[in-house]
Coordinates of C-alpha atoms in Angstrom, one line a residue:
Chain A
M16 CA 74.3 411.5 21.5
R17 CA 73.0 408.1 20.7
E18 CA 71.3 407.9 24.0
A19 CA 69.6 411.3 23.5
G20 CA 68.4 410.1 20.2
E21 CA 67.0 406.9 21.6
A22 CA 65.3 408.8 24.4
L23 CA 63.7 411.1 21.9
A24 CA 62.5 408.2 19.8
R25 CA 61.1 406.5 22.9
E26 CA 59.3 409.6 23.9
T27 CA 57.9 410.2 20.5
E28 CA 56.7 406.6 20.3
A29 CA 55.1 407.0 23.7
Q30 CA 53.4 410.2 22.6
L31 CA 52.1 408.6 19.5
A32 CA 50.8 405.6 21.5
R33 CA 48.9 408.0 23.7
V34 CA 47.4 409.7 20.6
R35 CA 46.3 406.3 19.2
A36 CA 44.8 405.4 22.6
A37 CA 42.9 408.6 22.8
A38 CA 41.8 408.2 19.1
Q39 CA 40.4 404.8 20.0
E40 CA 38.0 406.4 22.5
V41 CA 36.3 408.7 20.0
S42 CA 33.7 406.8 18.1
R43 CA 32.8 409.3 15.4
R44 CA 35.1 410.5 12.6
P45 CA 33.9 414.1 11.8
R46 CA 34.1 415.3 8.3
T47 CA 37.0 417.8 8.4
V48 CA 38.4 420.4 6.0
F49 CA 41.9 421.7 6.5
V50 CA 42.3 425.3 5.3
W51 CA 45.8 426.5 4.8
G52 CA 45.5 429.7 3.0
R53 CA 43.2 432.0 1.2
G54 CA 44.4 433.5 -2.1
G55 CA 42.4 436.7 -1.7
R56 CA 39.2 434.8 -2.2
T57 CA 39.2 431.0 -2.6
M58 CA 40.1 428.7 0.3
Q59 CA 43.2 426.6 -0.2
V60 CA 42.4 423.2 1.3
S61 CA 44.2 419.9 1.6
G62 CA 43.2 417.1 -0.7
R63 CA 44.2 413.5 -1.0
G64 CA 47.6 412.3 0.0
T65 CA 48.6 415.4 2.0
A66 CA 50.3 415.6 5.4
A67 CA 47.2 417.3 6.7
E68 CA 45.1 414.2 5.6
A69 CA 47.6 411.9 7.4
M70 CA 47.2 414.1 10.5
M71 CA 43.4 413.9 10.3
D72 CA 43.7 410.2 10.0
L73 CA 45.9 410.0 13.1
I74 CA 43.4 412.0 15.2
H75 CA 40.4 410.1 13.8
A76 CA 38.9 412.7 11.5
D77 CA 37.9 412.2 7.9
N78 CA 39.2 414.5 5.2
A79 CA 36.1 415.9 3.5
V80 CA 37.9 416.9 0.3
R81 CA 39.2 413.8 -1.5
D82 CA 38.6 414.7 -5.1
F83 CA 42.0 416.1 -5.8
E84 CA 45.6 415.6 -4.6
G85 CA 47.7 418.2 -2.8
Y86 CA 46.7 421.6 -1.6
R87 CA 44.5 423.5 -4.0
P88 CA 42.0 426.3 -4.1
L89 CA 38.5 424.8 -3.4
T90 CA 35.6 426.2 -5.4
P91 CA 33.1 427.7 -2.9
E92 CA 30.3 425.5 -4.2
A93 CA 32.3 422.4 -3.4
L94 CA 32.9 423.6 0.1
I95 CA 29.2 423.7 0.6
S96 CA 28.6 420.2 -0.7
A97 CA 31.6 418.9 1.3
E98 CA 29.6 419.7 4.4
P99 CA 32.5 419.7 6.8
E100 CA 31.6 419.3 10.5
V101 CA 35.0 420.7 11.6
L102 CA 37.2 423.3 10.1
V103 CA 40.9 423.1 10.9
I104 CA 42.5 426.4 9.9
D105 CA 45.9 428.1 10.1
E106 CA 45.7 430.4 13.2
A107 CA 47.4 433.3 11.5
L108 CA 45.0 433.1 8.6
L109 CA 42.0 432.9 11.0
D110 CA 43.2 436.1 12.6
R111 CA 43.6 437.8 9.3
L112 CA 40.0 436.8 8.3
G113 CA 38.7 438.2 11.5
G114 CA 38.1 435.1 13.6
V115 CA 35.0 432.9 13.4
P116 CA 32.7 436.0 12.9
G117 CA 34.9 436.8 9.9
L118 CA 34.4 433.3 8.5
S119 CA 30.6 433.7 8.8
R120 CA 30.7 436.6 6.4
D121 CA 31.6 434.3 3.6
P122 CA 28.3 432.7 2.5
A123 CA 29.9 429.4 1.4
L124 CA 31.7 429.0 4.7
A125 CA 28.8 430.3 6.7
S126 CA 26.6 427.5 5.4
T127 CA 28.9 424.7 6.5
P128 CA 28.0 422.8 9.7
A129 CA 31.5 423.6 11.0
V130 CA 31.1 427.3 11.0
R131 CA 27.4 427.2 11.9
N132 CA 28.2 425.3 15.0
G133 CA 31.4 427.2 15.7
R134 CA 33.6 424.1 15.3
V135 CA 36.6 425.9 14.0
V136 CA 40.0 424.7 15.2
P137 CA 42.9 427.0 14.8
V138 CA 46.3 425.3 14.5
H139 CA 49.9 426.3 13.9
V140 CA 50.2 425.0 10.3
L141 CA 53.9 424.1 10.4
S142 CA 53.5 421.9 13.5
F143 CA 50.2 420.5 12.3
I144 CA 51.4 419.2 9.0
G145 CA 55.2 419.1 9.7
F146 CA 55.6 415.6 11.1
G147 CA 58.4 415.5 13.6
P148 CA 59.2 414.9 17.3
R149 CA 56.5 417.2 18.4
T150 CA 53.8 415.6 16.3
G151 CA 52.5 413.5 19.2
E152 CA 51.9 416.5 21.4
V153 CA 50.3 418.5 18.6
A154 CA 48.1 415.6 17.5
L155 CA 46.9 415.1 21.1
D156 CA 46.0 418.7 21.4
A157 CA 44.3 418.8 17.9
L158 CA 42.4 415.6 18.7
R159 CA 40.9 417.0 21.8
R160 CA 39.8 420.2 20.0
V161 CA 38.6 418.5 16.8
H162 CA 36.4 416.1 18.8
G163 CA 35.3 418.9 21.2
L164 CA 36.7 417.0 24.2
E165 CA 38.0 420.2 25.7
T166 CA 35.3 422.1 27.4
D167 CA 36.9 425.5 28.1
G168 CA 38.3 426.2 24.6
P169 CA 36.6 428.9 22.6
E170 CA 36.3 426.6 19.6
S171 CA 34.0 424.2 21.3
R172 CA 31.5 426.9 22.1
P173 CA 28.7 427.1 19.5
Chain B
V1 CA 23.8 439.8 -30.7
L2 CA 26.3 440.4 -27.9
G3 CA 23.5 441.1 -25.5
F4 CA 22.0 437.7 -26.4
A5 CA 25.4 436.0 -26.0
L6 CA 25.8 437.6 -22.5
A7 CA 22.3 436.4 -21.5
V8 CA 23.0 432.9 -22.7
A9 CA 26.4 432.9 -20.9
C10 CA 24.7 434.0 -17.7
V11 CA 21.9 431.4 -17.8
V12 CA 24.3 428.6 -18.6
S13 CA 26.6 429.7 -15.9
L14 CA 23.8 429.7 -13.4
T15 CA 22.9 426.1 -14.1
I16 CA 26.4 424.7 -14.2
G17 CA 28.8 424.3 -11.2
A18 CA 30.4 422.0 -8.8
V19 CA 27.1 421.4 -7.1
P20 CA 24.8 420.2 -9.9
I21 CA 21.4 421.9 -10.0
P22 CA 19.0 421.1 -12.8
P23 CA 17.7 424.1 -14.8
T24 CA 14.1 423.6 -13.7
R25 CA 15.2 423.9 -10.1
V26 CA 17.3 427.0 -10.9
L27 CA 14.2 428.5 -12.3
A28 CA 12.1 427.4 -9.4
I29 CA 14.6 428.8 -6.8
L30 CA 14.8 432.2 -8.7
V31 CA 11.0 432.4 -9.0
E32 CA 10.4 431.5 -5.4
S33 CA 12.9 434.0 -4.2
V34 CA 10.6 436.7 -5.4
G35 CA 7.8 435.1 -3.5
V36 CA 6.0 432.9 -6.0
E37 CA 5.2 429.3 -5.2
T38 CA 6.2 426.6 -7.6
P39 CA 5.6 422.9 -7.7
V40 CA 9.3 422.1 -8.1
S41 CA 11.0 420.9 -5.0
F42 CA 14.6 421.6 -4.2
E43 CA 17.0 421.3 -1.3
S44 CA 18.3 424.1 0.9
H45 CA 21.9 423.6 0.0
E46 CA 20.9 424.2 -3.6
V47 CA 19.3 427.5 -2.6
V48 CA 22.4 428.6 -0.7
T49 CA 24.7 427.6 -3.6
L50 CA 22.6 429.3 -6.2
T51 CA 21.6 432.5 -4.5
L52 CA 24.5 433.2 -2.2
V53 CA 27.4 431.8 -4.2
R54 CA 26.7 431.3 -7.9
A55 CA 24.4 434.2 -8.6
P56 CA 26.6 437.0 -7.2
R57 CA 29.6 435.4 -9.0
V58 CA 27.9 435.5 -12.3
L59 CA 26.6 439.0 -11.8
L60 CA 30.0 440.3 -10.6
G61 CA 31.7 438.5 -13.5
A62 CA 29.5 440.3 -15.9
L63 CA 30.1 443.7 -14.3
V64 CA 33.9 443.2 -14.0
G65 CA 34.2 441.9 -17.5
A66 CA 32.2 444.8 -18.8
A67 CA 34.3 447.3 -16.9
L68 CA 37.6 445.8 -18.1
G69 CA 36.3 445.7 -21.7
I70 CA 35.1 449.3 -21.8
A71 CA 38.2 450.6 -20.0
G72 CA 40.4 448.8 -22.5
A73 CA 38.4 450.3 -25.4
T74 CA 38.5 453.9 -24.0
L75 CA 42.2 453.7 -23.3
Q76 CA 43.0 452.3 -26.8
G77 CA 40.9 455.2 -28.1
L78 CA 42.8 457.7 -26.1
F79 CA 46.3 456.4 -26.8
R80 CA 45.3 455.7 -30.4
N81 CA 47.3 452.5 -29.8
P82 CA 45.8 449.0 -30.1
L83 CA 48.2 447.7 -27.5
A84 CA 46.9 449.9 -24.7
D85 CA 45.3 448.1 -21.8
P86 CA 44.4 449.1 -18.3
G87 CA 47.7 447.6 -17.0
L88 CA 49.6 450.2 -19.1
I89 CA 48.8 453.1 -16.9
G90 CA 49.7 451.4 -13.6
V91 CA 46.3 450.1 -12.3
S92 CA 47.4 446.5 -11.9
S93 CA 50.9 447.0 -10.6
G94 CA 49.7 449.6 -8.1
A95 CA 46.9 447.4 -6.9
A96 CA 49.3 444.4 -6.6
L97 CA 51.8 446.4 -4.6
A98 CA 49.0 447.5 -2.2
A99 CA 47.7 443.9 -2.0
I100 CA 51.0 442.3 -1.0
T101 CA 51.6 445.1 1.5
V102 CA 48.3 444.3 3.1
T103 CA 48.8 440.6 2.9
M104 CA 52.0 441.0 4.9
V105 CA 51.3 443.8 7.4
G106 CA 47.5 444.0 7.1
A107 CA 46.6 441.9 10.2
G108 CA 47.7 444.7 12.5
I109 CA 46.0 447.4 10.5
S110 CA 42.8 445.6 10.1
G111 CA 42.8 444.8 13.9
A112 CA 43.4 448.5 14.7
L113 CA 40.7 449.8 12.3
G114 CA 38.3 447.0 13.1
I115 CA 37.7 445.9 9.5
P116 CA 38.2 442.4 8.3
G117 CA 41.3 441.6 6.4
T118 CA 39.5 440.7 3.2
V119 CA 37.7 444.0 3.1
L120 CA 41.0 445.8 3.8
L121 CA 42.6 443.9 0.9
S122 CA 40.0 445.1 -1.5
L123 CA 40.2 448.7 -0.3
A124 CA 43.9 448.7 -0.5
A125 CA 43.9 447.2 -4.0
F126 CA 41.5 449.9 -5.1
G127 CA 43.5 452.6 -3.5
G128 CA 46.8 451.3 -4.9
G129 CA 45.4 451.1 -8.4
L130 CA 43.9 454.5 -8.3
G131 CA 47.0 456.0 -6.7
A132 CA 49.3 454.6 -9.3
V133 CA 47.1 456.0 -12.2
L134 CA 46.8 459.4 -10.6
L135 CA 50.6 459.5 -10.1
V136 CA 51.2 458.6 -13.8
Y137 CA 48.7 461.2 -14.8
R138 CA 50.3 463.9 -12.6
I139 CA 53.7 463.1 -14.0
A140 CA 52.5 463.5 -17.5
T141 CA 50.7 466.7 -16.8
F142 CA 52.8 469.8 -17.2
E143 CA 51.4 473.4 -17.1
G144 CA 47.9 472.1 -17.5
R145 CA 48.6 470.0 -20.5
T146 CA 48.8 466.2 -20.5
S147 CA 51.2 464.5 -22.9
I148 CA 50.0 461.1 -24.0
A149 CA 53.5 460.0 -24.8
T150 CA 54.8 461.0 -21.4
M151 CA 51.9 459.2 -19.8
L152 CA 52.9 456.0 -21.6
L153 CA 56.5 456.4 -20.4
A154 CA 55.5 457.3 -16.9
G155 CA 53.2 454.3 -16.8
I156 CA 56.1 452.0 -17.8
A157 CA 58.3 453.5 -15.1
I158 CA 55.7 453.3 -12.4
N159 CA 54.9 449.7 -13.4
A160 CA 58.6 448.9 -13.0
V161 CA 58.9 450.6 -9.7
A162 CA 55.8 449.0 -8.3
A163 CA 56.9 445.6 -9.5
A164 CA 60.3 446.1 -7.9
A165 CA 58.7 447.1 -4.6
T166 CA 56.4 444.1 -4.8
G167 CA 59.5 442.0 -5.4
V168 CA 61.0 443.3 -2.1
F169 CA 57.9 442.2 -0.3
V170 CA 57.9 438.8 -2.1
F171 CA 61.5 438.4 -0.9
A172 CA 60.5 439.2 2.6
S173 CA 57.3 437.2 2.7
D174 CA 56.9 433.7 4.2
D175 CA 55.5 430.7 2.4
Q176 CA 51.9 431.4 3.4
E177 CA 51.9 435.1 2.5
L178 CA 53.6 434.3 -0.8
R179 CA 51.0 431.7 -1.7
D180 CA 48.1 434.0 -0.8
F181 CA 49.6 436.8 -2.9
I182 CA 50.3 434.7 -6.0
F183 CA 46.8 433.4 -6.1
W184 CA 45.5 436.9 -5.6
T185 CA 47.4 438.1 -8.6
L186 CA 45.9 435.4 -10.8
G187 CA 42.4 436.7 -10.2
G188 CA 39.3 435.0 -9.3
L189 CA 35.6 435.5 -8.6
G190 CA 35.3 433.0 -5.7
G191 CA 34.2 434.3 -2.4
V192 CA 32.2 437.1 -3.9
T193 CA 29.2 438.1 -1.8
W194 CA 26.2 440.3 -2.4
S195 CA 27.8 442.9 0.0
S196 CA 30.9 443.1 -2.2
I197 CA 28.7 443.7 -5.2
L198 CA 26.8 446.4 -3.3
T199 CA 30.0 448.2 -2.6
G200 CA 31.8 447.7 -5.9
G201 CA 28.9 447.4 -8.3
P202 CA 27.9 451.1 -8.2
L203 CA 31.4 452.2 -9.0
L204 CA 31.6 449.8 -11.9
L205 CA 28.2 450.8 -13.2
L206 CA 29.0 454.5 -12.9
G207 CA 32.2 454.1 -14.9
L208 CA 30.4 452.0 -17.6
V209 CA 27.7 454.6 -18.1
A210 CA 30.2 457.5 -18.0
A211 CA 32.4 455.8 -20.5
L212 CA 29.5 455.5 -23.0
F213 CA 29.4 459.3 -23.2
L214 CA 32.9 459.4 -24.5
A215 CA 32.1 457.7 -27.8
R216 CA 31.9 460.9 -29.9
P217 CA 35.0 462.7 -28.5
L218 CA 37.0 459.4 -28.9
N219 CA 35.8 459.2 -32.5
A220 CA 37.1 462.7 -33.1
L221 CA 40.4 461.7 -31.4
L222 CA 40.8 458.9 -34.0
L223 CA 41.6 461.7 -36.4
G224 CA 44.4 463.1 -34.2
Q225 CA 44.6 465.5 -31.3
A226 CA 44.8 468.7 -33.3
E227 CA 42.0 467.6 -35.6
A228 CA 39.8 466.7 -32.5
L229 CA 40.5 470.1 -31.1
H230 CA 39.4 471.8 -34.3
L231 CA 36.2 469.7 -34.2
G232 CA 35.4 471.4 -30.9
V233 CA 36.5 468.5 -28.6
D234 CA 38.0 469.6 -25.3
V235 CA 40.9 467.1 -25.6
D236 CA 42.2 467.7 -22.1
R237 CA 38.9 467.1 -20.5
V238 CA 38.4 463.9 -22.5
Q239 CA 41.8 462.7 -21.4
R240 CA 41.0 463.4 -17.8
A241 CA 37.7 461.6 -18.1
V242 CA 39.2 458.5 -19.7
V243 CA 42.0 458.3 -17.1
W244 CA 39.6 458.7 -14.2
I245 CA 37.0 456.3 -15.5
A246 CA 39.7 453.7 -16.3
A247 CA 41.3 454.1 -12.9
I248 CA 38.0 453.8 -11.0
T249 CA 36.4 451.0 -12.9
V250 CA 39.6 448.9 -13.3
G251 CA 40.6 449.7 -9.7
A252 CA 37.2 448.5 -8.5
A253 CA 37.4 445.4 -10.8
V254 CA 40.9 444.5 -9.4
A255 CA 39.7 445.1 -5.8
L256 CA 36.8 442.6 -6.3
A257 CA 38.4 440.0 -8.6
G258 CA 42.1 440.4 -8.5
I259 CA 44.1 440.8 -11.6
V260 CA 42.2 439.5 -14.6
G261 CA 44.3 439.9 -17.7
F262 CA 43.6 440.1 -21.4
I263 CA 39.9 441.0 -21.4
G264 CA 40.7 444.7 -21.5
L265 CA 43.1 444.1 -24.3
I266 CA 41.3 441.8 -26.7
T267 CA 37.6 442.7 -26.4
P268 CA 37.9 446.0 -28.1
H269 CA 39.8 444.3 -30.9
L270 CA 37.2 441.6 -31.4
V271 CA 34.5 444.2 -31.6
R272 CA 36.5 446.4 -34.0
M273 CA 37.2 443.4 -36.3
V274 CA 33.5 442.8 -36.7
A275 CA 32.0 446.2 -36.4
G276 CA 34.6 448.7 -37.4
P277 CA 36.3 451.5 -35.4
D278 CA 33.2 453.6 -34.5
H279 CA 33.4 454.1 -30.7
R280 CA 29.6 454.4 -30.5
I281 CA 29.6 450.6 -31.3
V282 CA 33.0 449.7 -29.9
L283 CA 32.4 450.9 -26.4
P284 CA 29.1 449.2 -25.6
G285 CA 30.2 446.2 -27.7
A286 CA 33.4 445.8 -25.7
A287 CA 31.4 446.1 -22.5
L288 CA 29.0 443.3 -23.5
L289 CA 31.6 441.1 -24.9
G290 CA 33.9 441.6 -21.9
A291 CA 31.0 440.6 -19.6
A292 CA 30.2 437.5 -21.7
L293 CA 33.8 436.5 -21.9
L294 CA 34.5 436.8 -18.2
V295 CA 31.3 435.0 -17.2
V296 CA 32.3 432.1 -19.5
A297 CA 35.9 432.2 -18.3
D298 CA 34.7 432.0 -14.7
L299 CA 32.4 429.1 -15.5
A300 CA 35.5 427.3 -16.8
S301 CA 37.6 428.3 -13.8
R302 CA 35.2 426.7 -11.4
T303 CA 34.2 423.6 -13.3
V304 CA 37.1 422.4 -15.4
V305 CA 39.1 421.1 -12.4
A306 CA 36.2 421.0 -9.9
P307 CA 36.1 420.7 -7.0
A308 CA 39.4 422.6 -7.2
E309 CA 39.3 426.0 -8.8
L310 CA 41.6 427.3 -11.6
P311 CA 42.4 431.0 -11.1
V312 CA 40.3 432.9 -13.6
G313 CA 43.2 435.1 -14.8
V314 CA 44.8 431.9 -16.1
V315 CA 41.7 431.0 -18.0
T316 CA 41.2 434.3 -19.7
A317 CA 44.8 434.4 -20.9
L318 CA 44.9 430.7 -21.8
L319 CA 41.7 430.9 -23.9
G320 CA 42.0 434.5 -24.9
G321 CA 45.6 434.4 -26.2
P322 CA 45.4 431.7 -28.8
F323 CA 41.9 432.9 -29.9
F324 CA 43.2 436.4 -30.4
L325 CA 46.2 435.1 -32.4
W326 CA 44.0 433.1 -34.6
L327 CA 41.9 436.1 -35.3
V328 CA 44.9 438.3 -36.1
V329 CA 46.4 435.7 -38.4
R330 CA 43.1 435.1 -40.1
D331 CA 42.5 438.8 -40.6
R332 CA 45.9 439.2 -42.2
R333 CA 45.4 436.3 -44.6
R334 CA 42.1 437.7 -45.6
G335 CA 43.6 441.1 -46.1
A336 CA 46.4 439.6 -48.3
L337 CA 43.9 437.6 -50.4
A338 CA 41.7 440.6 -50.9
G339 CA 44.7 442.7 -51.9
A340 CA 45.8 440.0 -54.5
A341 CA 42.3 439.8 -56.0

């Protein structure tokens, strides 16, 4: 039992080390907004002190919404002025909104650089913000996609 | 006076927001959008903010507020009960049930029909609201006659059933769905676009105009159903008209803005307190006041905790409740004093 635990800890550490190494190689920290829900109309995004912000930090991205704490509905005008370059969004929510074309129908979202340039990164919310043994793996994947390192993913296409 | 208040509310709302835009620039952007050059310079994100986000919001706020106000006024007239509001005949609970159904199982449906989830949500809310009201109306109609008392009871029952069914979905929903649904029920004008105004606006306008024609028959109904009948009012037709108008306007309002409480209930009272019970004044007054109130409430919802957004339904109840109480108490005091003197 103890050995299995230690092995897991070692592996998790190794994964995180790989994430940090990969993060060192990207020079820019894109302004990022993490969208976790949409209460009918307004986007619920992650503010200061959230797990999502910690994850962004890990993968060398800047949280573009730092004026409030926790997850709250962001007024559309503030979304425009936050000018996110990358939109990280719950994959189920993205499906419900009709994918990236669906996002473009919302004028506030459509005007963000992220949606204009198609830099929308769908993630599984629970693994993205739920820190655990899989975090290294998830972070590495998110890092590649947020920084557009992956060339064959649909989200890196403009 | 109310028209002026509405105009002021709209102008102020256009100039204030999370993205500050000076009034001169607001004016310049509006003027240039109809093709006239101005010397004032502004930035492109200000144009987007103003014309694509803020302007439709203010316009829709006015339309929805007016619809809620006038629907409340006609229903209070019909029920001859100052407590009547659109929620009473099932609009809100029916819409809420449809909304949570779509929130939970809508992804598959919207994929199959090829319409985006947000549009589906609006359609479902409209349909749910309309359906609930028509059900209430049918239950209350027996051999061609509609009993207002039965309608009230049926409305209460349908509300309870819809709330219970909604509860079943809430029980079965996951965190995310629950969160989306809760915020939906609190109402909000965020994410409004010109296309949503183009689809919902005509319905709201139609209802508003139609409702204005009901002022005279509703005045007659103030005397009582039998008296109205003697005055030559086709009571059944008026009832049908009120129910349909309320169902369509409030259904459209809920579809576009979620559940915004209190405006339908208090605006008719405020107008009556100032101008008396004549529906020729109460109906247009409630519409204008409702519009002004919702525009102001939405302004508060998107600025008070900016850049976050407070659900507008919370603002209307939070501001409207105490204000209404104050008016009621003041009115009673004044009445007591007048009686003593």
